[in-house]
Each structure stands twice: as structure tokens, then as C-alpha cells.
Amino acid sequence: MSIRFDNRVAIITGAGGGLGRGYALELARRGAKVVVNDLGGSRDGTGHSDAALKVVEEIETLGGEAMANGGNVTDYGQMVEMVAKAKERFGTVHVLINNAGVLRDKSFAKMEPEDFKFVVDVHLNGSANCTKAVWDTMRDQNYGRILMTASSTGLFGNFGQANYGAAKLGLAGLTKTLYLEGAKYNVRVNTIAPVAGTRMTEDIFPEAAFALFNPESVAPAALYLVSEDSPTNAIVGAGAGVFHATYVTMTKGVRLTGDDLTPEGIAAHWEQITDRSGEIVPQSGGEQAQVIFGHLQG
């Protein structure tokens, strides 16, 4: 059965190029009405462009329906206005893909606090702003699909990207709470960790790899994760047509008492504490306490 988005309205932030443009075009091909949000500018967040309008023109050439929006994701009022205009034009919003992002890479020793704050503001707070702006609409209509964009930097670390990594892991954490809060309203929330050749990575990837890691090879995962039958609370990595899942896990652990309830006891039992055999994948924060109570009762 083909996955379609007929009669669905989708907002994609940062959709003037790269991954966002790829998502927007593919959603339009599959029947969605698309809001193309893009502030424009360079990858460090400076400057402006009419990139969103160009993507709208591409969608209309395909026979689809789209509208451009130049709102800044860091401004909650502008995101509320974007959603209002989308509802005025198309009636509602069913899908939100939080894709807008910037890079200001430096080692932490050389990174200015404003560069840390700015990157976190765009990625993490910007995604929260957009999500908050659509949240009541999705709850009221008992349908919503939201996708956060994390990164291998946030999930696993990368030298010189402390600001980016902090924001990206924060987005995975945001997903893990919102999927719980949205569950009874049929609002499903997932996370994608893409590896793609875009303006963000054009001087990082070798030329051959840049072509291989094209946005079109990531789009299938993004579209599945915002489809009607999508999972929820998934973290999916995608790049060059390769897809994998990432999990936040917890070991079974060990209870220490008496003389072992000391830093020395932690050191002595470190291998047992970190033994990954039988580890679990908690579906909510409360499961940590449940495991602890299990040791106490055992």
C-alpha cells in the first residue's frame, strides 16, 4: 500500500534547500499541501534569501499546492502567525517537520557563549516554538505527526560541536516527553538523525560522498515517520539509503549496601554496573525508578 498525504497539510521549517526542500517536494508529490518555511541566509544563520519562494514554485510546477513563509523559528510569535496563515489558506495542519538549523562550529575552548546560545536557540528552542504553535490544533483534531531533527553529534558526540550536540540531544529528549503527552490525542512524535550532503556539510564531505549522501536518500525515512501509520518515539538514522534505529538503553544495574555503598564500591562493581547483557529500553522516565524498586524488592 502506497503512503500518501492527500488532504494533509505539512509545515517544514528550513525548507528552502537541502533536506527540507527534499521533504517538501516529496510530500507534495504524494498529495500534501505544503508550507515552506525558510528564513534564508547562510548556514551560520546570517543573511536572507527568497529560497522558500523558489521551492513553492517547484511544487506548483509539479501540480501541487504550497505557500512560502519567512518566519524565524526563534520567534514564537512568528511561528504562531505561520500556523494561523497555514490554517487560513489550507484549513489546518497535520504534519510538522522541524528541520531548520545552523552551524557555528568551534572547539568549546574557543566558542563564544553567544554562539552556543544561538545554535541551541535555533535548533532546540526553535523546534519547541514550532511544535507549541501547532500543538493545540493537532490535539483538537485528534491527529498530528511531528518530526524532530537530531544528529549523530547529539546522540554520540563530535569534536567542535558542543553547541550543536547539546541542542540535538535535547531534541531527542523533547520527543520522548511529547510522544507521551500526545499519545491519547493521536499525536505521534519521532526523531530523525540524517546524514546528508547539504549547504551545512558541503565543505565537510568529500565531493564523491557529498553526491552519494543526497537529501533524496533521507526523505523516505522522514516521510514514513510523519505518515498516518508511523511509529512514535522512534529515533531513526538515515543517509545514502541506509537506515538504522538508535535507542536510549539502561543496564540492569546492581544494588550496593553496607561497605559497598561508597565510591570504592562503585569502582569495585563498575564492570557489573555497566554490563549491557539484558539491558532494557525504557519507554518513560518512570522505568528507571521501577528498576530500582525491583532491586529493593529482590
Tab-separated table of C-alpha atoms in Angstrom:
chain	number	residue	atom	x	y	z
A	1	MET	CA	0.000	0.000	0.000
A	2	SER	CA	1.454	3.351	-1.019
A	3	ILE	CA	1.942	6.063	1.578
A	4	ARG	CA	0.018	9.176	0.584
A	5	PHE	CA	-0.610	12.586	2.108
A	6	ASP	CA	-3.740	13.596	0.240
A	7	ASN	CA	-5.760	16.192	2.165
A	8	ARG	CA	-2.864	16.586	4.617
A	9	VAL	CA	-1.190	19.902	5.364
A	10	ALA	CA	2.504	19.859	6.234
A	11	ILE	CA	4.818	22.553	7.580
A	12	ILE	CA	8.543	22.073	7.006
A	13	THR	CA	10.969	24.531	8.563
A	14	GLY	CA	14.259	25.279	6.880
A	15	ALA	CA	12.748	24.008	3.631
A	16	GLY	CA	14.394	26.458	1.255
A	17	GLY	CA	17.129	23.973	0.402
A	18	GLY	CA	18.789	20.704	1.327
A	19	LEU	CA	16.832	18.206	3.383
A	20	GLY	CA	13.846	20.491	3.954
A	21	ARG	CA	13.417	21.107	0.243
A	22	GLY	CA	13.670	17.368	-0.396
A	23	TYR	CA	10.971	16.657	2.186
A	24	ALA	CA	8.714	19.394	0.830
A	25	LEU	CA	8.927	18.204	-2.766
A	26	GLU	CA	8.297	14.565	-1.891
A	27	LEU	CA	5.368	15.405	0.383
A	28	ALA	CA	3.870	17.483	-2.423
A	29	ARG	CA	4.342	14.643	-4.919
A	30	ARG	CA	2.380	12.443	-2.534
A	31	GLY	CA	-0.517	14.857	-2.258
A	32	ALA	CA	0.285	17.108	0.692
A	33	LYS	CA	-0.323	20.831	0.782
A	34	VAL	CA	2.972	22.280	1.961
A	35	VAL	CA	4.057	25.312	3.968
A	36	VAL	CA	7.666	26.019	3.015
A	37	ASN	CA	9.284	27.891	5.883
A	38	ASP	CA	12.752	29.322	5.418
A	39	LEU	CA	14.442	32.386	6.817
A	40	GLY	CA	17.155	32.033	4.190
A	41	GLY	CA	20.722	33.070	4.647
A	42	SER	CA	23.944	31.188	5.210
A	43	ARG	CA	24.481	28.160	7.395
A	44	ASP	CA	25.585	30.309	10.341
A	45	GLY	CA	22.176	31.979	10.376
A	46	THR	CA	23.095	35.307	8.814
A	47	GLY	CA	21.620	36.899	5.716
A	48	HIS	CA	18.321	36.358	3.923
A	49	SER	CA	17.071	34.846	0.681
A	50	ASP	CA	13.918	34.011	-1.290
A	51	ALA	CA	14.671	30.286	-1.153
A	52	ALA	CA	11.205	29.388	0.162
A	53	LEU	CA	9.511	31.067	-2.802
A	54	LYS	CA	11.636	29.062	-5.215
A	55	VAL	CA	10.605	25.782	-3.579
A	56	VAL	CA	6.955	26.836	-3.745
A	57	GLU	CA	7.419	27.450	-7.476
A	58	GLU	CA	8.915	23.966	-7.841
A	59	ILE	CA	5.938	22.424	-6.064
A	60	GLU	CA	3.450	24.364	-8.162
A	61	THR	CA	5.267	23.221	-11.307
A	62	LEU	CA	4.664	19.669	-10.119
A	63	GLY	CA	0.956	20.497	-9.857
A	64	GLY	CA	0.960	20.755	-6.082
A	65	GLU	CA	-0.156	23.425	-3.635
A	66	ALA	CA	2.246	25.305	-1.392
A	67	MET	CA	2.834	28.606	0.358
A	68	ALA	CA	6.038	30.282	1.491
A	69	ASN	CA	6.744	31.532	4.984
A	70	GLY	CA	9.778	33.538	6.071
A	71	GLY	CA	9.198	33.359	9.805
A	72	ASN	CA	12.086	32.955	12.219
A	73	VAL	CA	11.725	29.781	14.302
A	74	THR	CA	13.340	31.511	17.291
A	75	ASP	CA	10.408	33.936	17.447
A	76	TYR	CA	7.369	32.157	18.920
A	77	GLY	CA	5.004	34.903	17.765
A	78	GLN	CA	6.123	34.445	14.183
A	79	MET	CA	5.546	30.685	14.437
A	80	VAL	CA	2.036	31.248	15.793
A	81	GLU	CA	1.430	33.597	12.863
A	82	MET	CA	2.791	30.987	10.430
A	83	VAL	CA	0.375	28.355	11.713
A	84	ALA	CA	-2.520	30.834	11.580
A	85	LYS	CA	-1.739	31.646	7.949
A	86	ALA	CA	-1.448	27.953	7.104
A	87	LYS	CA	-4.869	27.321	8.638
A	88	GLU	CA	-6.326	30.310	6.842
A	89	ARG	CA	-5.034	29.028	3.495
A	90	PHE	CA	-5.395	25.248	3.915
A	91	GLY	CA	-7.758	24.768	6.877
A	92	THR	CA	-5.474	23.056	9.398
A	93	VAL	CA	-2.047	21.476	9.956
A	94	HIS	CA	-1.434	17.731	10.162
A	95	VAL	CA	2.336	17.411	9.865
A	96	LEU	CA	5.276	19.408	11.231
A	97	ILE	CA	8.874	18.651	10.333
A	98	ASN	CA	11.295	20.660	12.471
A	99	ASN	CA	14.258	20.882	10.130
A	100	ALA	CA	15.625	24.449	10.413
A	101	GLY	CA	19.182	24.632	11.631
A	102	VAL	CA	22.505	26.478	11.706
A	103	LEU	CA	26.130	25.650	12.428
A	104	ARG	CA	28.705	27.684	14.341
A	105	ASP	CA	31.434	25.121	14.891
A	106	LYS	CA	34.410	25.700	17.162
A	107	SER	CA	36.092	23.798	19.950
A	108	PHE	CA	34.434	24.564	23.278
A	109	ALA	CA	37.558	26.411	24.457
A	110	LYS	CA	37.232	28.858	21.558
A	111	MET	CA	33.445	29.044	21.369
A	112	GLU	CA	31.838	32.305	22.438
A	113	PRO	CA	28.767	31.977	24.700
A	114	GLU	CA	26.592	33.785	22.151
A	115	ASP	CA	27.450	31.152	19.527
A	116	PHE	CA	26.457	28.394	21.941
A	117	LYS	CA	23.197	30.130	22.801
A	118	PHE	CA	22.325	30.951	19.187
A	119	VAL	CA	22.696	27.387	17.928
A	120	VAL	CA	20.683	25.981	20.837
A	121	ASP	CA	18.050	28.670	20.274
A	122	VAL	CA	17.579	27.831	16.590
A	123	HIS	CA	17.593	24.050	16.881
A	124	LEU	CA	16.058	23.306	20.268
A	125	ASN	CA	14.007	26.364	21.179
A	126	GLY	CA	13.052	26.890	17.543
A	127	SER	CA	11.657	23.369	17.312
A	128	ALA	CA	9.819	23.848	20.600
A	129	ASN	CA	8.325	27.109	19.292
A	130	CYS	CA	7.059	25.498	16.101
A	131	THR	CA	5.717	22.483	17.940
A	132	LYS	CA	3.932	24.602	20.542
A	133	ALA	CA	2.372	26.645	17.746
A	134	VAL	CA	0.741	23.541	16.196
A	135	TRP	CA	0.176	21.524	19.377
A	136	ASP	CA	-3.363	22.632	20.269
A	137	THR	CA	-4.514	22.313	16.659
A	138	MET	CA	-3.253	18.740	16.476
A	139	ARG	CA	-4.733	17.804	19.842
A	140	ASP	CA	-8.113	19.342	18.998
A	141	GLN	CA	-8.366	17.464	15.697
A	142	ASN	CA	-7.069	14.241	17.277
A	143	TYR	CA	-4.319	13.920	14.672
A	144	GLY	CA	-0.757	15.137	14.371
A	145	ARG	CA	2.613	13.933	13.171
A	146	ILE	CA	5.738	15.765	14.368
A	147	LEU	CA	9.336	15.073	13.422
A	148	MET	CA	12.358	16.437	15.295
A	149	THR	CA	15.775	16.542	13.663
A	150	ALA	CA	18.591	15.246	15.858
A	151	SER	CA	22.116	14.343	14.772
A	152	SER	CA	24.853	11.805	15.363
A	153	THR	CA	26.640	14.706	17.087
A	154	GLY	CA	23.885	14.910	19.686
A	155	LEU	CA	23.479	11.160	20.027
A	156	PHE	CA	27.146	10.199	20.045
A	157	GLY	CA	29.287	13.371	20.152
A	158	ASN	CA	31.567	15.155	17.705
A	159	PHE	CA	34.613	17.348	18.318
A	160	GLY	CA	33.987	21.049	17.813
A	161	GLN	CA	30.196	20.925	18.016
A	162	ALA	CA	29.311	21.328	21.684
A	163	ASN	CA	26.505	23.783	20.910
A	164	TYR	CA	25.062	21.672	18.103
A	165	GLY	CA	25.350	18.442	20.070
A	166	ALA	CA	23.647	19.872	23.136
A	167	ALA	CA	20.738	21.110	21.031
A	168	LYS	CA	20.382	17.891	19.059
A	169	LEU	CA	20.310	15.581	22.054
A	170	GLY	CA	17.833	17.982	23.622
A	171	LEU	CA	15.533	17.399	20.648
A	172	ALA	CA	15.628	13.653	21.196
A	173	GLY	CA	14.678	14.304	24.814
A	174	LEU	CA	11.865	16.621	23.757
A	175	THR	CA	10.485	13.850	21.566
A	176	LYS	CA	10.490	11.414	24.464
A	177	THR	CA	8.212	13.601	26.553
A	178	LEU	CA	5.953	14.884	23.779
A	179	TYR	CA	5.178	11.404	22.478
A	180	LEU	CA	3.785	10.600	25.918
A	181	GLU	CA	1.776	13.816	26.172
A	182	GLY	CA	0.429	13.470	22.644
A	183	ALA	CA	-0.439	9.770	22.747
A	184	LYS	CA	-4.103	9.997	23.693
A	185	TYR	CA	-4.665	12.692	21.056
A	186	ASN	CA	-3.150	10.613	18.237
A	187	VAL	CA	-0.190	12.991	18.033
A	188	ARG	CA	2.887	10.929	17.225
A	189	VAL	CA	6.364	12.360	17.663
A	190	ASN	CA	9.587	10.927	16.240
A	191	THR	CA	13.220	11.901	15.733
A	192	ILE	CA	15.370	11.620	12.625
A	193	ALA	CA	19.173	11.786	12.621
A	194	PRO	CA	20.105	12.454	8.993
A	195	VAL	CA	23.494	12.343	7.298
A	196	ALA	CA	23.214	14.337	4.099
A	197	GLY	CA	25.152	16.466	1.687
A	198	THR	CA	23.664	19.956	2.089
A	199	ARG	CA	24.907	23.519	2.463
A	200	MET	CA	25.564	22.616	6.113
A	201	THR	CA	28.053	19.894	5.097
A	202	GLU	CA	29.302	20.898	1.660
A	203	ASP	CA	32.830	21.694	2.846
A	204	ILE	CA	32.909	18.770	5.288
A	205	PHE	CA	32.100	15.851	2.970
A	206	PRO	CA	34.471	14.721	0.197
A	207	GLU	CA	32.990	15.509	-3.228
A	208	ALA	CA	32.083	11.897	-4.050
A	209	ALA	CA	30.424	11.365	-0.678
A	210	PHE	CA	28.564	14.667	-0.966
A	211	ALA	CA	26.798	13.368	-4.069
A	212	LEU	CA	26.071	9.976	-2.516
A	213	PHE	CA	24.575	11.451	0.657
A	214	ASN	CA	21.866	13.394	-1.138
A	215	PRO	CA	18.695	14.620	0.613
A	216	GLU	CA	16.551	12.312	-1.533
A	217	SER	CA	18.142	9.304	0.193
A	218	VAL	CA	16.960	10.587	3.591
A	219	ALA	CA	13.434	11.638	2.631
A	220	PRO	CA	11.902	8.110	2.731
A	221	ALA	CA	12.558	7.875	6.471
A	222	ALA	CA	11.250	11.364	7.179
A	223	LEU	CA	8.034	10.758	5.263
A	224	TYR	CA	7.429	7.400	6.902
A	225	LEU	CA	7.912	8.955	10.341
A	226	VAL	CA	5.168	11.545	9.639
A	227	SER	CA	2.782	9.177	7.854
A	228	GLU	CA	-0.594	8.064	9.183
A	229	ASP	CA	0.730	4.668	10.286
A	230	SER	CA	4.018	5.979	11.653
A	231	PRO	CA	5.544	4.677	14.869
A	232	THR	CA	6.051	7.061	17.755
A	233	ASN	CA	9.080	7.726	19.967
A	234	ALA	CA	11.461	6.341	17.335
A	235	ILE	CA	14.966	7.642	16.647
A	236	VAL	CA	15.899	6.774	13.080
A	237	GLY	CA	19.213	7.441	11.391
A	238	ALA	CA	19.306	7.901	7.624
A	239	GLY	CA	21.924	8.560	4.998
A	240	ALA	CA	22.817	7.395	1.478
A	241	GLY	CA	19.879	4.989	1.512
A	242	VAL	CA	20.983	3.315	4.756
A	243	PHE	CA	18.574	3.384	7.702
A	244	HIS	CA	19.015	2.325	11.319
A	245	ALA	CA	17.418	2.835	14.723
A	246	THR	CA	19.049	4.298	17.835
A	247	TYR	CA	17.917	3.547	21.379
A	248	VAL	CA	18.496	5.029	24.811
A	249	THR	CA	19.111	1.967	26.958
A	250	MET	CA	19.685	1.158	30.614
A	251	THR	CA	21.578	-1.738	32.153
A	252	LYS	CA	20.008	-3.934	34.800
A	253	GLY	CA	22.412	-2.497	37.370
A	254	VAL	CA	23.320	-3.750	40.832
A	255	ARG	CA	22.259	-2.812	44.362
A	256	LEU	CA	25.058	-1.855	46.739
A	257	THR	CA	24.718	-1.890	50.525
A	258	GLY	CA	26.892	-1.581	53.602
A	259	ASP	CA	30.576	-1.023	52.944
A	260	ASP	CA	29.938	-1.272	49.197
A	261	LEU	CA	27.746	1.851	49.256
A	262	THR	CA	30.816	4.026	48.699
A	263	PRO	CA	32.796	5.418	45.776
A	264	GLU	CA	35.141	2.459	46.281
A	265	GLY	CA	32.167	0.128	45.982
A	266	ILE	CA	31.190	1.755	42.694
A	267	ALA	CA	34.735	1.202	41.423
A	268	ALA	CA	34.750	-2.421	42.564
A	269	HIS	CA	31.409	-3.166	40.888
A	270	TRP	CA	31.896	-1.000	37.790
A	271	GLU	CA	32.008	-3.955	35.398
A	272	GLN	CA	28.732	-5.307	36.794
A	273	ILE	CA	27.084	-1.855	36.773
A	274	THR	CA	27.951	-1.330	33.112
A	275	ASP	CA	27.245	-4.900	31.946
A	276	ARG	CA	24.913	-4.496	28.958
A	277	SER	CA	23.562	-8.029	28.923
A	278	GLY	CA	19.818	-7.887	29.436
A	279	GLU	CA	19.695	-4.104	29.149
A	280	ILE	CA	16.280	-2.509	28.695
A	281	VAL	CA	14.879	0.274	26.520
A	282	PRO	CA	12.735	2.425	28.834
A	283	GLN	CA	9.641	3.985	27.307
A	284	SER	CA	9.353	6.632	30.007
A	285	GLY	CA	11.450	8.130	32.780
A	286	GLY	CA	9.479	6.273	35.426
A	287	GLU	CA	11.011	2.978	34.365
A	288	GLN	CA	14.315	3.912	35.995
A	289	ALA	CA	12.558	4.067	39.356
A	290	GLN	CA	10.790	0.782	38.591
A	291	VAL	CA	14.126	-0.952	38.045
A	292	ILE	CA	15.421	0.462	41.342
A	293	PHE	CA	12.314	-0.741	43.182
A	294	GLY	CA	12.814	-4.146	41.584
A	295	HIS	CA	16.275	-4.375	43.185
A	296	LEU	CA	14.894	-3.273	46.544
A	297	GLN	CA	12.153	-5.907	46.452
A	298	GLY	CA	14.504	-8.587	45.183
